[in-house]
Amino acid sequence: ATRTKSADVERADSGIGQMPARKWRNRAAETLSSLQAWEAHRPCTDCGERDLPVETDVQNCNQRRADLCEKCRKRRTERKESVLEFVNTEASYGEDLRIIKEEFYLPMQAAGLLSQEQLLGIFSNIQELIDLNDNFLEILQEEIDQAFDQGDDDLMTVCIGEIFLEFVNMLPAFQTYCLQQSSSVNMLNALEKEKELLRIFLNVSQNDNTALRRMNLRSFLMAPLQRVTKYPLLLSRIIKATTEYHPDHGSLREAKSRIESHLEHINMKTKQEGNTWTLRSFRQDSKKKREVINIEMRETALKTVGWLREETRFVMEGSLQLAQPPDGQWVKKGSKTLKFQNMQVLLLVNMKRVSESSLESAEPGPVKDAVLVLIRDKNNGKFHLLREPLRLSNCIVSTDPDCDDTFELIEIRREAFVFRDSDRARTHHWFRQIRRYSRELGSWKKRRNALPNIMISTPHTRP
């Protein structure tokens, strides 16, 4: 009884009566109910929608997945599976390439079954494909490991599209192999009929070598063709499971477009060479057609300058209008007096590779050479060079305030050219890029600060 009275006294001294206490409890209950309602309908971190299930797992160790709606959870799971499928199939493809080299090429070379020329005819540029796969797979695996180490169990930080675009130089290597595939198979068939020892070696390898999985050499030689045609399908799966707000979404679409354009270009080349087989066809649109044309122009430019593909960067490419002024007075008369013609122009830079372990170093090496390749518009299905490439180390690039929609390139002791783009801002961008490499490479830049003067013997020098 004493304890009850003291409790009543304490309750009276606290200043909280029966009615206020009831109101406080009601407000607390309303607040808790509001918090629970917000928790049940909080926005999804991926799509922003408020359709999370009412039952939430508070003990979920992965809080990011607890903040996702059911649709986004499923999408993340699909994306993770698609990313892992891309990496795992790339590793399996690399194993097949190594089998071609270690179980066929090297034993046949060591035993002298075929000459070096015959081996090259059958196996083509298989070593180049092996090196590309090693570098590509190494970067992919590093991204996967880093994501897991940082607690990214859904691999949302892994950007397959960006990595693929960094290694886009591997696509021409696939093209080289694919275009030689028909002749390689024909040579192998002819040599197998002609050489009994070769036929015995191939039969014993297929039946007794467990590493080959009872597959013959022809099946393994198809691995690069099967891999390059599978890239668009794998990228499509990742794109489907990647929200458009993801930073890699645009790169994934560009990577898919680039590989499809290369496949269409390979098909076009096979038809031109009279081969009956083609790779998997893809629906063409105007963008892909333009990309196929760009691939053809790059091949023409590389063949003209004779540089290694892995040491070449295409800084700029596109359509420009070109004119050759008859004298140095065209500035006073105005650019309207010049006769312009449309031209495809490519700015190529030859970079010295810093590291042999990477195809495209984050810090490119010094510039060895830079040229401007001028190509006439396509005629009769082929591109034609206007002239030999313009080496920027022998050129002076300048502009005039009175003609700010054009710029002039003077080849020392030879010719002068006036360029312009339909867009003035792009004309200025072309000018800055060409002038940059002209100043870097010109041996005369230290004497004259890359400016023309009276010591240049050309009839087109401006007054």
Coordinates of C-alpha atoms in Angstrom, one line a residue:
A1 CA 0.0 0.0 0.0
T2 CA 2.9 2.3 0.8
R3 CA 4.5 1.6 -2.5
T4 CA 1.2 2.4 -4.4
K5 CA 0.8 5.7 -2.6
S6 CA 4.4 6.8 -3.4
A7 CA 3.9 5.9 -7.0
D8 CA 0.8 8.0 -7.1
V9 CA 2.7 10.9 -5.6
E10 CA 5.5 10.6 -8.1
R11 CA 3.0 10.5 -11.0
A12 CA 1.3 13.6 -9.6
D13 CA 4.6 15.4 -9.2
S14 CA 5.7 14.7 -12.8
G15 CA 3.0 17.0 -14.0
I16 CA 1.6 14.4 -16.5
G17 CA -1.9 13.6 -15.9
Q18 CA -4.0 10.8 -17.2
M19 CA -5.4 12.7 -20.2
P20 CA -2.1 14.2 -21.4
A21 CA -0.4 10.8 -21.1
R22 CA -3.1 9.2 -23.2
K23 CA -2.7 11.9 -25.9
W24 CA 1.1 11.4 -25.9
R25 CA 0.7 7.7 -26.3
N26 CA -1.7 8.3 -29.2
R27 CA 0.7 10.7 -30.9
A28 CA 3.6 8.2 -30.5
A29 CA 1.5 5.5 -32.0
E30 CA 0.6 7.7 -34.9
T31 CA 4.2 8.6 -35.5
L32 CA 5.3 5.0 -35.4
S33 CA 2.5 4.1 -37.8
S34 CA 3.7 6.9 -40.2
L35 CA 7.3 5.7 -40.0
Q36 CA 6.2 2.1 -40.7
A37 CA 4.1 3.3 -43.6
W38 CA 7.0 5.3 -45.1
E39 CA 9.3 2.4 -44.6
A40 CA 6.8 0.1 -46.4
H41 CA 6.5 2.6 -49.3
R42 CA 10.0 4.1 -49.4
P43 CA 11.4 4.8 -52.9
C44 CA 13.5 2.1 -54.7
T45 CA 17.1 3.2 -54.9
D46 CA 17.3 2.1 -58.6
C47 CA 14.0 3.1 -60.2
G48 CA 12.6 5.6 -57.6
E49 CA 9.2 3.9 -57.5
R50 CA 7.4 3.3 -54.2
D51 CA 6.3 -0.3 -54.6
L52 CA 8.5 -2.1 -52.0
P53 CA 6.7 -5.0 -50.2
V54 CA 5.3 -4.2 -46.7
E55 CA 7.2 -7.0 -45.1
T56 CA 10.8 -5.8 -44.9
D57 CA 13.7 -7.8 -43.6
V58 CA 15.3 -5.6 -41.0
Q59 CA 18.1 -8.1 -40.4
N60 CA 19.1 -8.1 -44.0
C61 CA 22.9 -7.8 -44.1
N62 CA 22.8 -6.2 -47.6
Q63 CA 21.0 -3.0 -46.9
R64 CA 21.2 -1.9 -50.6
R65 CA 19.1 -4.9 -51.7
A66 CA 16.6 -4.1 -48.9
D67 CA 16.0 -0.7 -50.5
L68 CA 15.1 -2.2 -53.9
C69 CA 11.7 -3.1 -55.3
E70 CA 11.1 -6.6 -56.5
K71 CA 11.5 -5.7 -60.1
C72 CA 14.9 -4.1 -59.5
R73 CA 16.1 -6.9 -57.3
K74 CA 15.4 -9.3 -60.2
R75 CA 17.1 -7.0 -62.7
R76 CA 20.2 -6.8 -60.6
T77 CA 20.4 -10.5 -60.3
E78 CA 20.0 -10.9 -64.0
R79 CA 22.7 -8.3 -64.6
K80 CA 25.1 -10.0 -62.3
E81 CA 24.5 -13.3 -64.1
S82 CA 24.9 -11.7 -67.5
V83 CA 28.2 -10.0 -66.4
L84 CA 29.6 -13.3 -65.0
E85 CA 28.5 -15.1 -68.2
F86 CA 30.4 -12.6 -70.3
V87 CA 33.6 -13.1 -68.2
N88 CA 33.3 -16.8 -67.9
T89 CA 32.7 -17.4 -71.6
E90 CA 35.6 -15.1 -72.4
A91 CA 37.8 -17.4 -70.2
S92 CA 36.5 -20.5 -71.9
Y93 CA 37.2 -19.0 -75.3
G94 CA 40.8 -18.2 -74.1
E95 CA 41.2 -21.9 -73.1
D96 CA 40.2 -23.0 -76.6
L97 CA 42.8 -20.6 -78.1
R98 CA 45.5 -22.0 -75.9
I99 CA 44.5 -25.5 -76.9
I100 CA 44.9 -24.5 -80.6
K101 CA 48.4 -23.3 -79.8
E102 CA 49.7 -25.9 -77.3
E103 CA 48.0 -29.0 -78.6
F104 CA 48.2 -28.4 -82.3
Y105 CA 50.4 -25.6 -83.5
L106 CA 53.5 -26.2 -81.3
P107 CA 53.5 -30.0 -81.6
M108 CA 53.1 -29.7 -85.4
Q109 CA 55.9 -27.2 -85.6
A110 CA 58.2 -29.2 -83.3
A111 CA 57.7 -32.4 -85.3
G112 CA 58.1 -30.6 -88.6
L113 CA 54.8 -31.8 -90.0
L114 CA 54.2 -28.5 -91.8
S115 CA 56.4 -25.6 -92.9
Q116 CA 56.2 -22.2 -91.3
E117 CA 54.3 -20.9 -94.2
Q118 CA 51.8 -23.7 -94.1
L119 CA 51.3 -23.2 -90.3
L120 CA 50.7 -19.5 -90.9
G121 CA 48.2 -20.3 -93.6
I122 CA 46.2 -22.6 -91.3
F123 CA 46.5 -20.8 -87.9
S124 CA 46.5 -17.2 -89.3
N125 CA 46.9 -14.6 -86.5
I126 CA 46.0 -16.9 -83.7
Q127 CA 48.9 -15.6 -81.5
E128 CA 47.5 -12.0 -81.8
L129 CA 44.0 -13.3 -80.7
I130 CA 45.6 -15.0 -77.7
D131 CA 47.4 -11.9 -76.6
L132 CA 44.2 -9.8 -76.9
N133 CA 42.2 -12.4 -74.9
D134 CA 44.9 -12.4 -72.2
N135 CA 44.8 -8.7 -71.7
F136 CA 41.0 -8.3 -72.1
L137 CA 40.3 -11.1 -69.6
E138 CA 42.9 -9.8 -67.1
I139 CA 41.1 -6.4 -67.0
L140 CA 37.7 -8.0 -66.7
Q141 CA 38.8 -10.3 -63.8
E142 CA 40.4 -7.4 -62.0
E143 CA 37.1 -5.4 -62.2
I144 CA 35.2 -8.4 -60.8
D145 CA 37.6 -9.0 -58.0
Q146 CA 37.7 -5.3 -57.1
A147 CA 33.8 -5.1 -57.0
F148 CA 33.6 -8.1 -54.6
D149 CA 36.4 -6.7 -52.4
Q150 CA 34.5 -3.4 -52.1
G151 CA 31.3 -5.2 -51.0
D152 CA 29.6 -4.8 -54.4
D153 CA 28.0 -8.3 -54.5
D154 CA 25.7 -7.2 -57.4
L155 CA 28.7 -6.1 -59.5
M156 CA 27.0 -2.8 -60.2
T157 CA 30.4 -1.0 -60.4
V158 CA 31.6 -3.3 -63.2
C159 CA 31.3 -1.5 -66.5
I160 CA 31.6 -4.1 -69.3
G161 CA 30.8 -1.5 -72.0
E162 CA 33.6 0.9 -71.0
I163 CA 36.1 -2.0 -70.9
F164 CA 35.0 -3.3 -74.3
L165 CA 35.4 0.1 -75.9
E166 CA 39.0 0.4 -74.4
F167 CA 39.8 -2.9 -76.2
V168 CA 38.0 -2.1 -79.5
N169 CA 41.3 -2.7 -81.4
M170 CA 40.7 -6.4 -81.0
L171 CA 37.9 -6.2 -83.6
P172 CA 40.2 -5.7 -86.6
A173 CA 42.2 -8.8 -85.4
F174 CA 39.0 -10.8 -85.5
Q175 CA 38.3 -9.5 -89.0
T176 CA 41.8 -10.7 -90.2
Y177 CA 41.1 -14.2 -88.8
C178 CA 37.6 -14.4 -90.2
L179 CA 38.5 -13.4 -93.7
Q180 CA 41.3 -16.0 -93.8
Q181 CA 39.1 -18.8 -92.3
S182 CA 37.9 -20.2 -95.6
S183 CA 41.3 -20.5 -97.1
S184 CA 42.7 -21.9 -93.9
V185 CA 40.2 -24.7 -93.9
N186 CA 40.8 -25.5 -97.5
M187 CA 44.5 -25.6 -96.9
L188 CA 44.1 -27.9 -93.9
N189 CA 41.9 -30.3 -96.0
A190 CA 44.4 -30.4 -98.8
L191 CA 47.4 -31.0 -96.5
E192 CA 45.6 -33.7 -94.5
K193 CA 44.9 -35.7 -97.7
E194 CA 48.5 -35.1 -98.9
K195 CA 50.4 -35.8 -95.7
E196 CA 49.8 -39.2 -93.9
L197 CA 51.7 -38.2 -90.8
L198 CA 49.6 -35.1 -90.4
R199 CA 46.4 -37.2 -90.7
I200 CA 47.6 -39.7 -88.1
F201 CA 48.6 -36.9 -85.7
L202 CA 45.1 -35.3 -86.0
N203 CA 43.3 -38.6 -85.5
V204 CA 45.3 -39.6 -82.5
S205 CA 45.0 -36.2 -80.9
Q206 CA 41.2 -36.2 -81.3
N207 CA 40.8 -39.7 -79.9
D208 CA 43.5 -39.9 -77.2
N209 CA 44.0 -36.3 -76.0
T210 CA 41.5 -35.7 -73.2
A211 CA 42.1 -31.9 -73.3
L212 CA 40.5 -31.8 -76.8
R213 CA 37.1 -33.2 -75.5
R214 CA 37.1 -35.4 -78.7
M215 CA 36.9 -32.3 -80.9
N216 CA 39.0 -32.0 -84.0
L217 CA 41.2 -29.1 -85.1
R218 CA 38.5 -27.7 -87.4
S219 CA 36.1 -27.3 -84.5
F220 CA 38.7 -25.4 -82.5
L221 CA 39.6 -23.2 -85.4
M222 CA 35.9 -22.0 -85.4
A223 CA 36.2 -20.6 -81.9
P224 CA 37.2 -17.0 -82.9
L225 CA 34.3 -16.8 -85.4
Q226 CA 31.8 -18.1 -82.8
R227 CA 33.1 -15.7 -80.1
V228 CA 33.0 -12.6 -82.2
T229 CA 29.4 -13.3 -83.2
K230 CA 28.4 -13.9 -79.6
Y231 CA 29.5 -10.5 -78.3
P232 CA 26.4 -8.7 -79.5
L233 CA 24.1 -11.3 -77.8
L234 CA 26.0 -11.1 -74.5
L235 CA 26.0 -7.3 -74.6
S236 CA 22.3 -7.3 -75.3
R237 CA 21.6 -9.3 -72.2
I238 CA 23.6 -6.9 -70.0
I239 CA 21.9 -3.9 -71.6
K240 CA 18.4 -5.4 -71.0
A241 CA 19.3 -5.9 -67.3
T242 CA 21.0 -2.4 -66.9
T243 CA 18.9 0.6 -66.0
E244 CA 19.3 3.6 -68.3
Y245 CA 20.5 5.6 -65.4
H246 CA 23.5 3.3 -64.9
P247 CA 26.8 5.0 -66.0
D248 CA 27.7 2.1 -68.3
H249 CA 24.4 2.1 -70.2
G250 CA 25.6 4.3 -73.0
S251 CA 28.9 2.5 -73.3
L252 CA 27.2 -0.8 -73.6
R253 CA 25.0 0.4 -76.4
E254 CA 27.9 1.9 -78.2
A255 CA 30.0 -1.3 -77.8
K256 CA 27.1 -3.4 -79.2
S257 CA 26.8 -1.0 -82.2
R258 CA 30.5 -1.1 -82.9
I259 CA 30.7 -4.9 -82.9
E260 CA 27.6 -5.3 -85.1
S261 CA 29.1 -2.8 -87.6
H262 CA 32.3 -4.8 -87.7
L263 CA 30.4 -8.0 -88.3
E264 CA 28.5 -6.3 -91.2
H265 CA 31.8 -5.1 -92.6
I266 CA 33.3 -8.6 -92.4
N267 CA 30.3 -10.0 -94.3
M268 CA 30.7 -7.3 -96.9
K269 CA 34.4 -8.3 -97.3
T270 CA 33.7 -12.0 -97.6
K271 CA 31.2 -11.3 -100.4
Q272 CA 33.7 -9.1 -102.2
E273 CA 36.3 -11.9 -102.0
G274 CA 33.8 -14.4 -103.4
N275 CA 33.3 -16.5 -100.3
T276 CA 29.9 -18.1 -99.8
W277 CA 29.9 -18.2 -96.0
T278 CA 28.9 -15.2 -93.8
L279 CA 28.7 -14.4 -90.2
R280 CA 25.5 -13.9 -88.3
S281 CA 23.6 -11.0 -89.9
F282 CA 22.3 -8.0 -88.0
R283 CA 19.7 -5.5 -88.9
Q284 CA 21.4 -2.4 -90.3
D285 CA 20.4 1.2 -89.6
S286 CA 21.9 4.4 -90.8
K287 CA 24.3 4.7 -87.9
K288 CA 25.7 1.2 -88.5
K289 CA 26.1 1.9 -92.2
R290 CA 28.1 5.0 -91.4
E291 CA 30.2 3.0 -89.0
V292 CA 30.9 0.4 -91.7
I293 CA 32.0 3.2 -94.0
N294 CA 34.3 4.6 -91.3
I295 CA 35.9 1.1 -90.8
E296 CA 36.6 1.0 -94.5
M297 CA 38.2 4.4 -94.5
R298 CA 40.4 3.5 -91.5
E299 CA 41.6 0.4 -93.3
T300 CA 42.5 2.4 -96.4
A301 CA 44.3 5.0 -94.2
L302 CA 46.3 2.3 -92.3
K303 CA 47.2 0.5 -95.5
T304 CA 48.4 3.8 -97.0
V305 CA 50.6 4.9 -94.0
G306 CA 51.8 1.4 -93.2
W307 CA 51.6 1.8 -89.4
L308 CA 50.9 -0.9 -86.9
R309 CA 47.2 -1.0 -85.9
E310 CA 48.0 -1.1 -82.1
E311 CA 50.2 2.0 -82.3
T312 CA 47.7 4.1 -84.3
R313 CA 45.1 6.5 -82.9
F314 CA 42.3 8.0 -85.1
V315 CA 42.1 11.4 -83.4
M316 CA 39.4 12.9 -85.8
E317 CA 37.6 11.7 -88.9
G318 CA 34.8 13.1 -90.9
S319 CA 33.7 15.2 -93.9
L320 CA 35.5 18.5 -94.6
Q321 CA 35.4 20.9 -97.5
L322 CA 38.7 21.5 -99.2
A323 CA 40.0 24.1 -101.6
Q324 CA 43.4 24.8 -103.1
P325 CA 43.9 28.6 -103.5
P326 CA 45.6 29.7 -106.8
D327 CA 47.5 32.4 -104.9
G328 CA 48.0 34.0 -101.5
Q329 CA 45.5 36.8 -102.1
W330 CA 42.4 34.7 -101.4
V331 CA 42.1 36.1 -97.8
K332 CA 41.5 39.7 -99.2
K333 CA 39.1 38.4 -101.8
G334 CA 37.3 36.2 -99.3
S335 CA 36.7 32.4 -99.1
K336 CA 33.7 32.7 -101.3
T337 CA 36.0 33.0 -104.3
L338 CA 37.4 29.5 -103.6
K339 CA 36.0 26.4 -105.1
F340 CA 35.4 23.8 -102.4
Q341 CA 34.9 20.1 -102.8
N342 CA 33.7 17.6 -100.2
M343 CA 36.4 15.3 -98.8
Q344 CA 36.7 12.6 -96.2
V345 CA 39.6 13.6 -93.8
L346 CA 41.2 11.4 -91.2
L347 CA 43.7 12.6 -88.6
L348 CA 46.0 9.7 -87.6
V349 CA 48.6 9.8 -84.9
N350 CA 51.3 7.2 -84.4
M351 CA 51.9 6.7 -80.7
K352 CA 54.8 4.9 -79.1
R353 CA 53.5 2.2 -76.8
V354 CA 54.5 2.7 -73.1
S355 CA 53.7 -0.8 -71.9
E356 CA 53.5 -4.1 -73.8
S357 CA 51.0 -5.5 -71.3
S358 CA 48.1 -3.1 -72.3
L359 CA 46.6 -2.4 -75.7
E360 CA 45.7 1.2 -74.8
S361 CA 47.7 2.7 -72.0
A362 CA 46.0 5.2 -69.8
E363 CA 49.0 7.5 -70.4
P364 CA 49.9 7.3 -74.1
G365 CA 53.5 7.5 -75.1
P366 CA 55.1 10.3 -77.2
V367 CA 53.8 11.0 -80.6
K368 CA 56.1 9.6 -83.3
D369 CA 54.2 10.9 -86.4
A370 CA 50.9 12.4 -87.4
V371 CA 49.3 12.6 -90.9
L372 CA 46.2 13.9 -92.5
V373 CA 44.7 11.4 -95.0
L374 CA 42.4 12.9 -97.7
I375 CA 39.9 10.5 -99.3
R376 CA 37.5 11.2 -102.0
D377 CA 33.9 10.3 -101.6
K378 CA 33.2 6.6 -102.3
N379 CA 32.9 5.9 -106.0
N380 CA 32.1 2.5 -107.6
G381 CA 32.3 0.8 -104.1
K382 CA 35.9 1.9 -103.4
F383 CA 37.6 4.8 -101.7
H384 CA 40.4 6.7 -103.5
L385 CA 43.1 8.9 -102.0
L386 CA 43.3 12.4 -103.2
R387 CA 47.0 12.4 -102.8
E388 CA 49.7 11.0 -100.5
P389 CA 49.1 11.7 -96.8
L390 CA 50.0 15.1 -95.5
R391 CA 52.7 14.7 -92.8
L392 CA 52.1 17.4 -90.2
S393 CA 55.8 17.6 -89.3
N394 CA 56.2 19.3 -92.7
C395 CA 53.1 21.5 -92.4
I396 CA 52.2 24.9 -91.0
V397 CA 48.6 25.4 -89.8
S398 CA 47.2 28.9 -89.4
T399 CA 44.0 30.9 -89.5
D400 CA 43.0 34.5 -90.2
P401 CA 40.5 36.6 -88.2
D402 CA 39.0 37.8 -91.5
C403 CA 38.1 34.2 -92.5
D404 CA 37.3 32.6 -89.2
D405 CA 35.2 29.9 -90.9
T406 CA 38.3 28.4 -92.5
F407 CA 41.9 27.4 -91.7
E408 CA 44.9 27.0 -94.0
L409 CA 47.4 24.2 -94.1
I410 CA 50.7 24.9 -95.9
E411 CA 52.9 22.0 -96.9
I412 CA 56.4 23.4 -96.9
R413 CA 57.8 23.9 -100.4
R414 CA 54.8 22.2 -101.9
E415 CA 51.1 23.0 -101.7
A416 CA 48.5 24.9 -99.7
F417 CA 45.1 23.8 -98.7
V418 CA 42.1 25.6 -97.2
F419 CA 39.7 23.6 -95.0
R420 CA 36.3 24.2 -93.5
D421 CA 33.4 22.4 -92.0
S422 CA 29.7 23.1 -92.3
D423 CA 29.7 23.8 -88.6
R424 CA 32.0 26.7 -87.6
A425 CA 32.7 25.3 -84.1
R426 CA 33.8 22.0 -85.6
T427 CA 36.1 23.8 -88.0
H428 CA 37.8 25.4 -85.0
H429 CA 38.1 22.0 -83.4
W430 CA 39.8 20.5 -86.5
F431 CA 42.1 23.5 -86.6
R432 CA 43.2 23.2 -82.9
Q433 CA 43.8 19.4 -83.2
I434 CA 45.8 19.7 -86.4
R435 CA 47.9 22.7 -85.2
R436 CA 48.6 20.9 -82.0
Y437 CA 50.4 17.9 -83.7
S438 CA 52.0 20.1 -86.3
R439 CA 53.7 22.1 -83.5
E440 CA 54.7 19.0 -81.6
L441 CA 56.4 17.3 -84.5
G442 CA 57.8 20.2 -86.6
S443 CA 61.6 20.3 -86.2
W444 CA 61.4 24.0 -87.3
K445 CA 59.1 24.9 -84.4
K446 CA 61.9 26.0 -82.1
R447 CA 63.2 28.5 -84.6
R448 CA 60.0 30.2 -85.7
N449 CA 57.4 29.1 -83.0
A450 CA 55.5 27.3 -85.8
L451 CA 54.6 30.4 -87.7
P452 CA 55.2 31.0 -91.4
N453 CA 57.7 33.4 -92.6
I454 CA 59.6 34.6 -95.7
M455 CA 62.1 31.7 -95.5
I456 CA 59.4 29.3 -96.8
S457 CA 59.6 28.9 -100.5
T458 CA 56.0 28.3 -101.5
P459 CA 54.0 30.3 -103.9
H460 CA 50.9 30.1 -101.7
T461 CA 52.2 31.8 -98.6
R462 CA 50.0 34.5 -97.2
P463 CA 51.3 38.1 -97.4

